[in-house]
PDB file of C-alpha atoms in Angstrom:
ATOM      1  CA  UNK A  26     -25.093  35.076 -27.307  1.00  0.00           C
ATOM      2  CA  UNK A  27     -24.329  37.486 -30.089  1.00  0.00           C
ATOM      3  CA  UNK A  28     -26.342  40.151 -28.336  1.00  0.00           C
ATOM      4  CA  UNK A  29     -24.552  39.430 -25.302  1.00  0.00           C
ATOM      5  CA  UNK A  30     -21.112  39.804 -26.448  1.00  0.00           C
ATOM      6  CA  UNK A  31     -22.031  43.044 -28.683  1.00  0.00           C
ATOM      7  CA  UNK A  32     -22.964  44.467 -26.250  1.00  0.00           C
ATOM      8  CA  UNK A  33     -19.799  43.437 -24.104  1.00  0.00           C
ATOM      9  CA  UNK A  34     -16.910  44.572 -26.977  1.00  0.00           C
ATOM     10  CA  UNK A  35     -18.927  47.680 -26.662  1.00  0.00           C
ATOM     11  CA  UNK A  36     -18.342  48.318 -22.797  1.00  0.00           C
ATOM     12  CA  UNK A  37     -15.073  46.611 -23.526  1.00  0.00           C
ATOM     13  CA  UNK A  38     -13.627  47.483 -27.067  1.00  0.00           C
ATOM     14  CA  UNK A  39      -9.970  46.272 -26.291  1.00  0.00           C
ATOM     15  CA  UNK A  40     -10.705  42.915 -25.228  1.00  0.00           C
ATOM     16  CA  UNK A  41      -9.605  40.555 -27.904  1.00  0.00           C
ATOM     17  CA  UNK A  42     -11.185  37.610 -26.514  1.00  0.00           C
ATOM     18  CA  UNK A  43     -14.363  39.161 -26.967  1.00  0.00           C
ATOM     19  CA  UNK A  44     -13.808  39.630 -30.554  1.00  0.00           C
ATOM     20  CA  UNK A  45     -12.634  35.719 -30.993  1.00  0.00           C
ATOM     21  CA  UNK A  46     -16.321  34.827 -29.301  1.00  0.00           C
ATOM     22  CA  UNK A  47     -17.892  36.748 -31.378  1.00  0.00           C
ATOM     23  CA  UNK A  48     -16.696  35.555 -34.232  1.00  0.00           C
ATOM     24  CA  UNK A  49     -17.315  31.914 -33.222  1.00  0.00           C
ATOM     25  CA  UNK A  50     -20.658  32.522 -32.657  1.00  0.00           C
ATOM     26  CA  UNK A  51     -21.410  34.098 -36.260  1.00  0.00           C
ATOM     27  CA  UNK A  52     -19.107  31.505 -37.803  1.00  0.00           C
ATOM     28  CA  UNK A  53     -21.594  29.005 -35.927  1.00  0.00           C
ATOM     29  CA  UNK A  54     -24.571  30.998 -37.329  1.00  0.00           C
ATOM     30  CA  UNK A  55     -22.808  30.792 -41.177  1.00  0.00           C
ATOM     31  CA  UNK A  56     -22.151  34.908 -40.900  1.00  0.00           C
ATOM     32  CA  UNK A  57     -18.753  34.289 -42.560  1.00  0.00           C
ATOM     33  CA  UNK A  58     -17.850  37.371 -43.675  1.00  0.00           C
ATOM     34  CA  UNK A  59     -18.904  39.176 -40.161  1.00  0.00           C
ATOM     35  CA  UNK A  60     -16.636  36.660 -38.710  1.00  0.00           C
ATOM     36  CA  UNK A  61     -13.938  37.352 -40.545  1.00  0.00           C
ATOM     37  CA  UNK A  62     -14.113  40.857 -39.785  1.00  0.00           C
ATOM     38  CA  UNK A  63     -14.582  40.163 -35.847  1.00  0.00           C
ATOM     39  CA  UNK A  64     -11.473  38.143 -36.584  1.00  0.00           C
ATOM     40  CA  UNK A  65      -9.230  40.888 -38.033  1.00  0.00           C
ATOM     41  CA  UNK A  66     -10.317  43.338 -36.004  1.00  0.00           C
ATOM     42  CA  UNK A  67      -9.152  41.101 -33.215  1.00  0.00           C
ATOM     43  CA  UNK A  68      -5.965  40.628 -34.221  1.00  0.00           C
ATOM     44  CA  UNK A  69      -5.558  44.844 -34.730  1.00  0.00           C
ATOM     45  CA  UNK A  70      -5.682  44.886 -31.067  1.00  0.00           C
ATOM     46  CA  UNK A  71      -3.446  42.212 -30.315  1.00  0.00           C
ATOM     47  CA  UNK A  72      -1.817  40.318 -33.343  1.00  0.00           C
ATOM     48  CA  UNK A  73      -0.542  37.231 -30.855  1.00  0.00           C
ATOM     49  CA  UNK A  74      -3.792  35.189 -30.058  1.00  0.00           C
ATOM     50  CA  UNK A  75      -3.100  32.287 -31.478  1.00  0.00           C
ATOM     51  CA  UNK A  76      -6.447  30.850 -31.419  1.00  0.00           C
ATOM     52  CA  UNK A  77      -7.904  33.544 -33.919  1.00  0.00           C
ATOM     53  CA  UNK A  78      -5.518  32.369 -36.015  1.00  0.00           C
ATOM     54  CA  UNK A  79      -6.749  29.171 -35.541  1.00  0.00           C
ATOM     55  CA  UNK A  80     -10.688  30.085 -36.056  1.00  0.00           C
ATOM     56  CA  UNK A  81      -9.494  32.144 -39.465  1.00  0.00           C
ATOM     57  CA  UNK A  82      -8.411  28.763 -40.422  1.00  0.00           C
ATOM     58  CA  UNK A  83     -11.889  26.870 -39.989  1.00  0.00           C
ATOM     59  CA  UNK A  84     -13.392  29.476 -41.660  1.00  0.00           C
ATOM     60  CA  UNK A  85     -11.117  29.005 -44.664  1.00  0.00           C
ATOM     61  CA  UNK A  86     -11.371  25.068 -44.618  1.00  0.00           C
ATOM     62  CA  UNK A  87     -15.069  25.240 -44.786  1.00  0.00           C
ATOM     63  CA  UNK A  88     -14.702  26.223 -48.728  1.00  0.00           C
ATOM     64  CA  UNK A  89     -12.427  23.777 -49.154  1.00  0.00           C
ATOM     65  CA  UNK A  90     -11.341  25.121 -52.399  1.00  0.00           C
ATOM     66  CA  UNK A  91      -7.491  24.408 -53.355  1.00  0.00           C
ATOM     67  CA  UNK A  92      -7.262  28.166 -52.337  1.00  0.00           C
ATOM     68  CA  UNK A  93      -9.206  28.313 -49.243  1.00  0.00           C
ATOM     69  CA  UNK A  94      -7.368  24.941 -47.857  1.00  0.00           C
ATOM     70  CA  UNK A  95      -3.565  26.313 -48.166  1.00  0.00           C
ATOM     71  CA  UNK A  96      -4.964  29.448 -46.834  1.00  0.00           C
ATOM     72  CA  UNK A  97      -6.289  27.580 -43.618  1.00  0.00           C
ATOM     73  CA  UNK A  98      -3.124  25.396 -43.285  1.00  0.00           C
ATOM     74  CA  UNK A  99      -1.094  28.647 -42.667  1.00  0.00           C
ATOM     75  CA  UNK A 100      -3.669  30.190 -40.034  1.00  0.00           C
ATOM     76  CA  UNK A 101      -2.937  26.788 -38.380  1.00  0.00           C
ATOM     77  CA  UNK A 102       0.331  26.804 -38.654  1.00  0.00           C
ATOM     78  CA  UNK A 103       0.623  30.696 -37.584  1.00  0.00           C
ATOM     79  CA  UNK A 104      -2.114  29.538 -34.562  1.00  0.00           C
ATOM     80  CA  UNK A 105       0.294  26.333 -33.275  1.00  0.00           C
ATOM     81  CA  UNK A 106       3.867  29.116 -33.686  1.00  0.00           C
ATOM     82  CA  UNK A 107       2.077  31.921 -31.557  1.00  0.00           C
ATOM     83  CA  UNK A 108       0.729  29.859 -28.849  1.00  0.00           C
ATOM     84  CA  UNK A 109       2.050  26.392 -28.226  1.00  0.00           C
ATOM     85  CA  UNK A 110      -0.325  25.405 -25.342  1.00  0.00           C
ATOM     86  CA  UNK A 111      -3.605  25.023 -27.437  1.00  0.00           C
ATOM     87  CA  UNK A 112      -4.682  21.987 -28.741  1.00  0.00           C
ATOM     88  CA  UNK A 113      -7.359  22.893 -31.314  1.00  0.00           C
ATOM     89  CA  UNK A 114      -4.939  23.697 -34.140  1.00  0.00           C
ATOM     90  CA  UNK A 115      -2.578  20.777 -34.373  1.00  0.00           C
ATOM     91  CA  UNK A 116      -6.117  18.957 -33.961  1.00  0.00           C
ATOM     92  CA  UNK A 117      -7.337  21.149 -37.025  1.00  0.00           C
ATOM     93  CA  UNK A 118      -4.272  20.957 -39.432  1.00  0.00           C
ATOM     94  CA  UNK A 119      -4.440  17.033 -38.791  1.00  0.00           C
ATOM     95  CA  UNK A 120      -8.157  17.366 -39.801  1.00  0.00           C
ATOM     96  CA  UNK A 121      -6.946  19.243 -43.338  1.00  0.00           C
ATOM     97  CA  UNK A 122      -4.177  16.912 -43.886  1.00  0.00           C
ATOM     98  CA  UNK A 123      -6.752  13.911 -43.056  1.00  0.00           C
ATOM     99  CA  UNK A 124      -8.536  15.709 -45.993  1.00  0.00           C
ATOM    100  CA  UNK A 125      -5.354  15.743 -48.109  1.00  0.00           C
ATOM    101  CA  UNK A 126      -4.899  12.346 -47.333  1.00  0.00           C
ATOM    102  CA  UNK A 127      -1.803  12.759 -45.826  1.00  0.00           C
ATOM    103  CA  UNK A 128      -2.807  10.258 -43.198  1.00  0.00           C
ATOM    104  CA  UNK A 129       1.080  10.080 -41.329  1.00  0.00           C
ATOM    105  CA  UNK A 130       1.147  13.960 -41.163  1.00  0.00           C
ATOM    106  CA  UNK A 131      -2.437  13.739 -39.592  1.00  0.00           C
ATOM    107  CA  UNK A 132      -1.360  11.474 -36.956  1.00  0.00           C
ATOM    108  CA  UNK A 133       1.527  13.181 -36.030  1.00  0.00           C
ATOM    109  CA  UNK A 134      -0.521  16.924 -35.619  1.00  0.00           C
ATOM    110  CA  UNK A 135      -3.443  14.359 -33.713  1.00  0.00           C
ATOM    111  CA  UNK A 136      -0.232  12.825 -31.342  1.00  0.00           C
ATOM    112  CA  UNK A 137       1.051  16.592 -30.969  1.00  0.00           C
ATOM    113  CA  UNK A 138      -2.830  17.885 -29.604  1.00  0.00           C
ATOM    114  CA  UNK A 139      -2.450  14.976 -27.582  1.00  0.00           C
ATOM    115  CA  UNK A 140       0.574  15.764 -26.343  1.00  0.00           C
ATOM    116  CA  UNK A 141      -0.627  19.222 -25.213  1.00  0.00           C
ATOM    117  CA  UNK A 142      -3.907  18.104 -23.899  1.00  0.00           C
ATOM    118  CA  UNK A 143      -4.183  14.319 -23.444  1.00  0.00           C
ATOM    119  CA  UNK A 144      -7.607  14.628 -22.478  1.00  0.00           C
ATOM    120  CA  UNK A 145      -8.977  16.713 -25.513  1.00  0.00           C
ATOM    121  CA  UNK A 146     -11.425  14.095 -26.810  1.00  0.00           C
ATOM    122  CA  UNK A 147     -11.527  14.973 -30.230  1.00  0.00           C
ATOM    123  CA  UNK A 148      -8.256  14.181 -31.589  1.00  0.00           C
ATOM    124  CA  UNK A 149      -8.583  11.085 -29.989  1.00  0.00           C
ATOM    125  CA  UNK A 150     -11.254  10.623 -32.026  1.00  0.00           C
ATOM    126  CA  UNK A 151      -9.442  11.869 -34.647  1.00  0.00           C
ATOM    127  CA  UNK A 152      -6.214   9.881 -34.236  1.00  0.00           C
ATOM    128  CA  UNK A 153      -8.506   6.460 -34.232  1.00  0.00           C
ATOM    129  CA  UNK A 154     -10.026   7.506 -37.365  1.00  0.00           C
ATOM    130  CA  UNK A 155      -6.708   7.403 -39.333  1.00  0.00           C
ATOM    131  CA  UNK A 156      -5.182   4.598 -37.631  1.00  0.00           C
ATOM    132  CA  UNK A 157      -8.732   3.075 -39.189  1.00  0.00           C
ATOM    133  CA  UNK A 158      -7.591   4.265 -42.481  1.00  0.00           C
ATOM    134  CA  UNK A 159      -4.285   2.684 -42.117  1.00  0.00           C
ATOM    135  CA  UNK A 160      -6.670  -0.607 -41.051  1.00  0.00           C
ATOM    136  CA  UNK A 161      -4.356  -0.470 -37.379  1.00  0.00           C
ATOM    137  CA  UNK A 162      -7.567  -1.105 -35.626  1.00  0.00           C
ATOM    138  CA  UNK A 163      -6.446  -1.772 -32.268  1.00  0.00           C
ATOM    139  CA  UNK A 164      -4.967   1.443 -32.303  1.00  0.00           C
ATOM    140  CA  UNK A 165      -7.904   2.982 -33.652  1.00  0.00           C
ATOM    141  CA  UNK A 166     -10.041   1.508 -30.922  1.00  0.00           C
ATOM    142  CA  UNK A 167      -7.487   2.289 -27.922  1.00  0.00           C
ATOM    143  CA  UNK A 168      -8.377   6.060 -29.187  1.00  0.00           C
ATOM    144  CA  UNK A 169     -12.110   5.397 -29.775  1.00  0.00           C
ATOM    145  CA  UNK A 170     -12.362   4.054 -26.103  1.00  0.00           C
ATOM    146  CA  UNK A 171     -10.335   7.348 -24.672  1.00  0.00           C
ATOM    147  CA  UNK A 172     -12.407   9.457 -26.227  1.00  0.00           C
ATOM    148  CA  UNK A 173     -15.812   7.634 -25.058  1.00  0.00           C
ATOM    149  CA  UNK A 174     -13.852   7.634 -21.308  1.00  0.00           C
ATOM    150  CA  UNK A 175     -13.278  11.371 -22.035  1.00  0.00           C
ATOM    151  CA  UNK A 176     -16.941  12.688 -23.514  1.00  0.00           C
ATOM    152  CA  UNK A 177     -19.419   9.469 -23.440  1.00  0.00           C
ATOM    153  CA  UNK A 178     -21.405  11.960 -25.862  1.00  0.00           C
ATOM    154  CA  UNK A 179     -19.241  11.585 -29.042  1.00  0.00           C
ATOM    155  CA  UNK A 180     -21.992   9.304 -31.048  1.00  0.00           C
ATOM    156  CA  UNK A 181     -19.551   9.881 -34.333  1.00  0.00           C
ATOM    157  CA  UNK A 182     -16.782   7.687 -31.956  1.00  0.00           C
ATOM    158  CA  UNK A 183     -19.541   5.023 -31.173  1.00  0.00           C
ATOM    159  CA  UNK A 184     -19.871   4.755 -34.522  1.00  0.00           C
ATOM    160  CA  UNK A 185     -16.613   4.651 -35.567  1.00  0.00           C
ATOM    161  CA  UNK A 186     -15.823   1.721 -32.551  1.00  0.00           C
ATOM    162  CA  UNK A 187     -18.823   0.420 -33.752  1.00  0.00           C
ATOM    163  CA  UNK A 188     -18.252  -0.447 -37.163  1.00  0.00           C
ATOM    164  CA  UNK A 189     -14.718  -2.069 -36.085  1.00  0.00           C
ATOM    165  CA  UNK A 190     -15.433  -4.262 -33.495  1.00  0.00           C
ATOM    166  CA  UNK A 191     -17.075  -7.911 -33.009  1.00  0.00           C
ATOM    167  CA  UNK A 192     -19.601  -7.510 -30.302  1.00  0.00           C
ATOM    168  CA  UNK A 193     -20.468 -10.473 -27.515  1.00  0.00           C
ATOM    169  CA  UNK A 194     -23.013 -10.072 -25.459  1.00  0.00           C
ATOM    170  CA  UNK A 195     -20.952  -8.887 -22.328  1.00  0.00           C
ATOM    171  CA  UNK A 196     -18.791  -6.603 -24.484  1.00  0.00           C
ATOM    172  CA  UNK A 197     -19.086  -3.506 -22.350  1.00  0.00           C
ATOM    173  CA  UNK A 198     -19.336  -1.081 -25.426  1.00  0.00           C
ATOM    174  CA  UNK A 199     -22.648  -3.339 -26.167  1.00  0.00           C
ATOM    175  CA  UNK A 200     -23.983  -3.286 -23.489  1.00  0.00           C
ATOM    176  CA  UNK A 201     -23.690   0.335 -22.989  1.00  0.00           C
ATOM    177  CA  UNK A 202     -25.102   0.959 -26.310  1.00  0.00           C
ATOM    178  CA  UNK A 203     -28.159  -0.717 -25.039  1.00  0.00           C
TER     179      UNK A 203
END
């Protein structure tokens, strides 16, 4: 993949998007510091994709230094005011302030990703995790089940489901388990 999409920014050197892949793809590998510079060279050719913005920010919240973790909140926050129709940032700065434990603000940058996408698994996942926190379990497993009804892959949201609810034997979570 990152052979591919060299080779593509070269036939193609204005194409943002291509820069954004990239630098997912090197973030994925742990290149950091090439995927930061895919990242700002991005944004030289066009300063309003939001979701760079947004993938500066993961980078950033990896450290999780004090440093590193107000610089991510910003790239989120500069991600969700250049392009309100994405998801992955609200879903990200609810992440950092789940981190913070600021639990309320993580719920309401979860409920906001919903809002955009209501099918974006993730922050459903995400949204039952903190209502676990707050121990409002049937909230937490109204999520849990979306998610699983979303992306029956998400083994982290079996998990989570798992470990707050009392099984029967024709419980259909159970039985799908098995």
């Amino acid at each position: 993949a990152e052979l591919l999409t060299k080779k593509l920014i070269n036939s193609n050197p204005k194409v943002v998007f291509l820069y954004n892949l990239l630098g997912l793809i090197l973030a994925e590998q742990n290149k950091n510091d090439q995927a930061m510079k895919c990242y700002e060279t991005g944004i030289k050719i066009d300063p309003s994709l939001g979701m760079i913005y947004n993938n500066i920010g993961l980078l950033f919240f990896k450290s999780k230094t004090v440093d590193s973790i107000k610089k991510a909140e910003n790239f989120y926050k500069k991600a969700i005011s250049l392009d309100k129709k994405i998801p992955e940032p609200q879903n990200n700065l609810g992440n950092l302030y789940d981190y913070l434990d600021k639990i309320e603000d993580a719920i309401d940058c979860y409920k906001k990703a919903l809002d955009i996408n209501p099918t974006f698994s993730y922050a459903h996942h995400n949204l039952g995790s903190a209502y676990v926190t707050l121990g409002k379990f049937n909230k937490a497993k109204k999520h849990f089940e979306e998610a699983l009804k979303l992306n029956p892959n998400l083994i982290s949201t079996h998990r989570s489901l798992s470990r707050i609810t009392k099984y029967t034997n024709d419980n259909a979570h159970f039985n799908e388990l098995k």
